[in-house]
PDB file of C-alpha atoms in Angstrom:
ATOM      1  CA  MET R   1      26.301  28.808  11.618  1.00 81.00           C
ATOM      2  CA  THR R   2      22.991  27.556  12.995  1.00 82.00           C
ATOM      3  CA  VAL R   3      21.038  29.385  10.224  1.00 85.00           C
ATOM      4  CA  ILE R   4      23.220  27.806   7.613  1.00 87.00           C
ATOM      5  CA  THR R   5      22.607  24.465   9.198  1.00 86.00           C
ATOM      6  CA  TYR R   6      18.830  25.129   8.832  1.00 86.00           C
ATOM      7  CA  LEU R   7      19.190  26.088   5.200  1.00 89.00           C
ATOM      8  CA  ILE R   8      21.322  23.007   4.318  1.00 90.00           C
ATOM      9  CA  TYR R   9      19.016  20.755   6.306  1.00 88.00           C
ATOM     10  CA  LEU R  10      16.031  22.084   4.420  1.00 90.00           C
ATOM     11  CA  ALA R  11      17.926  21.941   0.962  1.00 92.00           C
ATOM     12  CA  ILE R  12      18.627  18.276   1.641  1.00 91.00           C
ATOM     13  CA  ALA R  13      15.296  17.122   3.439  1.00 89.00           C
ATOM     14  CA  VAL R  14      12.875  18.691   1.214  1.00 91.00           C
ATOM     15  CA  PRO R  15      14.123  17.278  -2.127  1.00 92.00           C
ATOM     16  CA  LEU R  16      14.786  13.941  -0.542  1.00 89.00           C
ATOM     17  CA  THR R  17      11.084  13.752   0.520  1.00 88.00           C
ATOM     18  CA  ILE R  18       9.944  14.858  -2.868  1.00 91.00           C
ATOM     19  CA  TRP R  19      12.215  12.235  -4.573  1.00 91.00           C
ATOM     20  CA  VAL R  20      11.106   9.479  -2.291  1.00 87.00           C
ATOM     21  CA  ALA R  21       7.219  10.382  -2.835  1.00 88.00           C
ATOM     22  CA  ARG R  22       7.696  10.429  -6.681  1.00 89.00           C
ATOM     23  CA  THR R  23       9.574   7.147  -6.623  1.00 88.00           C
ATOM     24  CA  LEU R  24       7.017   5.428  -4.376  1.00 84.00           C
ATOM     25  CA  SER R  25       4.088   6.814  -6.551  1.00 86.00           C
ATOM     26  CA  ARG R  26       5.547   5.683  -9.741  1.00 88.00           C
ATOM     27  CA  ASN R  27       6.646   2.267  -8.693  1.00 85.00           C
ATOM     28  CA  GLY R  28       3.761   1.626  -6.281  1.00 83.00           C
ATOM     29  CA  ARG R  29       1.133   2.175  -8.940  1.00 86.00           C
ATOM     30  CA  VAL R  30       1.435  -1.458 -10.159  1.00 86.00           C
ATOM     31  CA  PHE R  31       0.905  -2.756  -6.652  1.00 83.00           C
ATOM     32  CA  LEU R  32      -2.079  -0.642  -5.988  1.00 84.00           C
ATOM     33  CA  VAL R  33      -3.594  -1.640  -9.385  1.00 87.00           C
ATOM     34  CA  ASP R  34      -3.214  -5.331  -8.304  1.00 84.00           C
ATOM     35  CA  VAL R  35      -4.774  -4.575  -4.762  1.00 81.00           C
ATOM     36  CA  PHE R  36      -7.717  -2.792  -6.380  1.00 82.00           C
ATOM     37  CA  HIS R  37      -8.321  -5.794  -8.910  1.00 82.00           C
ATOM     38  CA  GLY R  38      -7.210  -3.882 -12.127  1.00 85.00           C
ATOM     39  CA  ASN R  39      -9.289  -0.810 -11.441  1.00 87.00           C
ATOM     40  CA  ASP R  40      -6.790   1.694 -12.829  1.00 89.00           C
ATOM     41  CA  ASP R  41      -8.742   4.879 -11.972  1.00 92.00           C
ATOM     42  CA  PHE R  42      -9.260   4.028  -8.422  1.00 89.00           C
ATOM     43  CA  ALA R  43      -5.621   2.955  -7.925  1.00 88.00           C
ATOM     44  CA  ASP R  44      -4.469   6.199  -9.459  1.00 91.00           C
ATOM     45  CA  ALA R  45      -6.765   8.300  -7.235  1.00 92.00           C
ATOM     46  CA  VAL R  46      -5.581   6.397  -4.123  1.00 89.00           C
ATOM     47  CA  ASN R  47      -2.007   6.694  -5.297  1.00 89.00           C
ATOM     48  CA  LYS R  48      -2.434  10.561  -5.596  1.00 91.00           C
ATOM     49  CA  LEU R  49      -4.008  10.732  -2.022  1.00 90.00           C
ATOM     50  CA  LEU R  50      -1.159   8.752  -0.707  1.00 88.00           C
ATOM     51  CA  VAL R  51       1.341  11.153  -2.200  1.00 89.00           C
ATOM     52  CA  VAL R  52      -0.520  14.136  -0.755  1.00 91.00           C
ATOM     53  CA  GLY R  53      -0.601  12.502   2.676  1.00 89.00           C
ATOM     54  CA  PHE R  54       3.001  11.562   2.339  1.00 88.00           C
ATOM     55  CA  TYR R  55       4.008  15.165   1.522  1.00 90.00           C
ATOM     56  CA  LEU R  56       1.890  16.572   4.482  1.00 91.00           C
ATOM     57  CA  VAL R  57       3.271  14.228   7.139  1.00 89.00           C
ATOM     58  CA  ASN R  58       6.979  14.272   6.039  1.00 88.00           C
ATOM     59  CA  LEU R  59       7.260  17.924   5.178  1.00 90.00           C
ATOM     60  CA  GLY R  60       5.411  18.754   8.445  1.00 90.00           C
ATOM     61  CA  PHE R  61       7.893  16.540  10.287  1.00 88.00           C
ATOM     62  CA  VAL R  62      10.819  18.090   8.473  1.00 88.00           C
ATOM     63  CA  THR R  63       9.733  21.591   9.532  1.00 89.00           C
ATOM     64  CA  LEU R  64       8.839  20.611  13.123  1.00 87.00           C
ATOM     65  CA  PHE R  65      12.280  18.872  13.442  1.00 83.00           C
ATOM     66  CA  LEU R  66      14.120  22.001  12.065  1.00 82.00           C
ATOM     67  CA  ARG R  67      14.916  23.526  15.462  1.00 80.00           C
ATOM     68  CA  THR R  68      18.175  22.580  17.069  1.00 76.00           C
ATOM     69  CA  GLY R  69      18.642  22.303  20.845  1.00 76.00           C
ATOM     70  CA  GLY R  70      21.653  24.445  20.869  1.00 77.00           C
ATOM     71  CA  THR R  71      23.728  26.842  18.873  1.00 81.00           C
ATOM     72  CA  VAL R  72      25.961  25.498  16.049  1.00 81.00           C
ATOM     73  CA  VAL R  73      29.474  27.188  16.310  1.00 84.00           C
ATOM     74  CA  ASP R  74      31.635  25.226  13.901  1.00 88.00           C
ATOM     75  CA  THR R  75      31.718  22.969  10.884  1.00 88.00           C
ATOM     76  CA  ARG R  76      31.891  19.866  13.062  1.00 90.00           C
ATOM     77  CA  GLY R  77      28.761  20.932  14.779  1.00 86.00           C
ATOM     78  CA  LEU R  78      26.986  21.635  11.613  1.00 87.00           C
ATOM     79  CA  ILE R  79      27.922  18.179  10.143  1.00 89.00           C
ATOM     80  CA  GLU R  80      26.814  16.458  13.284  1.00 87.00           C
ATOM     81  CA  GLN R  81      23.587  18.297  13.392  1.00 87.00           C
ATOM     82  CA  LEU R  82      22.878  17.506   9.769  1.00 89.00           C
ATOM     83  CA  SER R  83      23.671  13.853  10.036  1.00 91.00           C
ATOM     84  CA  VAL R  84      21.332  13.422  12.997  1.00 89.00           C
ATOM     85  CA  LYS R  85      18.530  15.382  11.464  1.00 89.00           C
ATOM     86  CA  VAL R  86      18.749  13.977   7.857  1.00 89.00           C
ATOM     87  CA  GLY R  87      19.212  10.571   9.304  1.00 92.00           C
ATOM     88  CA  ILE R  88      15.990  10.653  11.384  1.00 90.00           C
ATOM     89  CA  VAL R  89      14.044  12.141   8.393  1.00 87.00           C
ATOM     90  CA  MET R  90      15.269   9.172   6.281  1.00 89.00           C
ATOM     91  CA  VAL R  91      14.306   6.647   9.074  1.00 92.00           C
ATOM     92  CA  VAL R  92      10.853   8.332   9.285  1.00 87.00           C
ATOM     93  CA  LEU R  93      10.363   8.064   5.572  1.00 85.00           C
ATOM     94  CA  GLY R  94      11.334   4.498   5.504  1.00 89.00           C
ATOM     95  CA  VAL R  95       8.987   3.610   8.471  1.00 89.00           C
ATOM     96  CA  LEU R  96       6.144   5.266   6.779  1.00 83.00           C
ATOM     97  CA  HIS R  97       6.856   3.537   3.502  1.00 84.00           C
ATOM     98  CA  LEU R  98       6.986   0.125   5.217  1.00 88.00           C
ATOM     99  CA  MET R  99       3.822   0.932   7.060  1.00 86.00           C
ATOM    100  CA  ASN R 100       2.016   1.703   3.806  1.00 80.00           C
ATOM    101  CA  VAL R 101       3.452  -1.429   2.121  1.00 82.00           C
ATOM    102  CA  TRP R 102       2.282  -3.560   5.131  1.00 86.00           C
ATOM    103  CA  ILE R 103      -1.380  -2.030   5.054  1.00 82.00           C
ATOM    104  CA  PHE R 104      -1.943  -2.486   1.337  1.00 79.00           C
ATOM    105  CA  ASN R 105      -0.333  -6.055   1.510  1.00 82.00           C
ATOM    106  CA  ALA R 106      -2.861  -6.851   4.227  1.00 83.00           C
ATOM    107  CA  ILE R 107      -5.706  -5.541   2.045  1.00 78.00           C
ATOM    108  CA  ARG R 108      -4.301  -7.492  -0.882  1.00 78.00           C
ATOM    109  CA  ARG R 109      -3.962 -10.710   1.016  1.00 82.00           C
ATOM    110  CA  ARG R 110      -7.481 -10.545   2.292  1.00 79.00           C
ATOM    111  CA  SER R 111      -8.845  -9.797  -1.111  1.00 74.00           C
ATOM    112  CA  ARG R 112      -6.994 -12.777  -2.471  1.00 75.00           C
ATOM    113  CA  LEU R 113      -8.418 -14.933   0.262  1.00 75.00           C
ATOM    114  CA  GLU R 114     -11.963 -13.830  -0.372  1.00 71.00           C
ATOM    115  CA  GLU R 115     -11.377 -14.642  -4.125  1.00 69.00           C
ATOM    116  CA  MET R 116     -10.223 -18.156  -3.166  1.00 71.00           C
ATOM    117  CA  THR R 117     -13.186 -18.810  -0.877  1.00 72.00           C
ATOM    118  CA  ALA R 118     -15.893 -17.539  -3.192  1.00 65.00           C
ATOM    119  CA  PRO R 119     -17.681 -20.277  -5.331  1.00 65.00           C
ATOM    120  CA  PRO R 120     -16.920 -19.933  -9.063  1.00 65.00           C
ATOM    121  CA  VAL R 121     -20.537 -20.177  -9.790  1.00 65.00           C
ATOM    122  CA  ARG R 122     -23.565 -19.244  -7.943  1.00 67.00           C
ATOM    123  CA  PRO R 123     -25.159 -22.338  -6.354  1.00 61.00           C
ATOM    124  CA  ASN R 124     -28.691 -23.073  -7.314  1.00 62.00           C
ATOM    125  CA  ALA R 125     -31.367 -25.093  -5.488  1.00 57.00           C
ATOM    126  CA  PHE R 126     -31.534 -28.088  -7.820  1.00 56.00           C
ATOM    127  CA  VAL R 127     -28.895 -30.547  -9.189  1.00 53.00           C
ATOM    128  CA  GLY R 128     -29.113 -30.343 -12.981  1.00 54.00           C
ATOM    129  CA  THR R 129     -29.915 -33.177 -15.315  1.00 56.00           C
ATOM    130  CA  SER R 130     -27.136 -35.588 -16.138  1.00 56.00           C
ATOM    131  CA  PRO R 131     -26.481 -36.959 -19.628  1.00 55.00           C
ATOM    132  CA  PHE R 132     -26.434 -40.453 -17.902  1.00 54.00           C
ATOM    133  CA  GLN R 133     -30.060 -40.108 -16.883  1.00 52.00           C
ATOM    134  CA  GLY R 134     -32.555 -42.218 -18.840  1.00 52.00           C
ATOM    135  CA  PRO R 135     -33.347 -45.891 -19.398  1.00 55.00           C
ATOM    136  CA  GLY R 136     -30.574 -48.453 -19.360  1.00 53.00           C
ATOM    137  CA  PRO R 137     -28.558 -50.671 -16.955  1.00 55.00           C
ATOM    138  CA  PHE R 138     -26.178 -47.958 -15.620  1.00 51.00           C
ATOM    139  CA  GLN R 139     -28.466 -44.954 -15.990  1.00 52.00           C
ATOM    140  CA  GLY R 140     -29.974 -43.025 -13.217  1.00 52.00           C
ATOM    141  CA  PRO R 141     -33.581 -42.407 -12.569  1.00 53.00           C
ATOM    142  CA  VAL R 142     -35.656 -40.562 -15.039  1.00 54.00           C
ATOM    143  CA  GLY R 143     -37.754 -37.592 -13.932  1.00 56.00           C
ATOM    144  CA  PRO R 144     -37.478 -34.148 -12.681  1.00 59.00           C
ATOM    145  CA  PRO R 145     -34.215 -32.846 -11.172  1.00 59.00           C
ATOM    146  CA  GLN R 146     -33.738 -33.745  -7.467  1.00 62.00           C
ATOM    147  CA  PRO R 147     -33.329 -31.099  -4.730  1.00 65.00           C
ATOM    148  CA  MET R 148     -29.672 -30.601  -3.751  1.00 64.00           C
ATOM    149  CA  PRO R 149     -28.851 -32.126  -0.414  1.00 66.00           C
ATOM    150  CA  GLN R 150     -28.324 -29.686   2.659  1.00 69.00           C
ATOM    151  CA  GLY R 151     -24.868 -28.605   3.286  1.00 62.00           C
ATOM    152  CA  PHE R 152     -23.650 -27.956  -0.243  1.00 54.00           C
TER     153      PHE R 152
END
């Protein structure tokens, strides 16, 4: 029964890992494109690297977690072992997914903050001429542009 437990565990855990990786890759692409400012090629490359890393970590965990502490002798023991093992694999998959989302959201948030703090145009050393400069009662002084005050 122990060998049957191993085989059923692998038959559940490996396809589950593959399904989760494909789902996250397909649906996470839009998020990665946004994180990387519309750079589709870079987002796709990072997405593929994340999938490979996801497979390595999760399938490695699945195989390391294959061993049971005791011998499975009946159907009840088989179901109990499978529920514990598959449940822990699902929790690990979920934690790794949440960790990835948290990291990329932090990158996205920092990127958005940098966009909001960057000036829309590059400042220059002089204030440009105004259409209101020139002779007249409400016009400014005529002459070359004045230097920009410090602190701007």
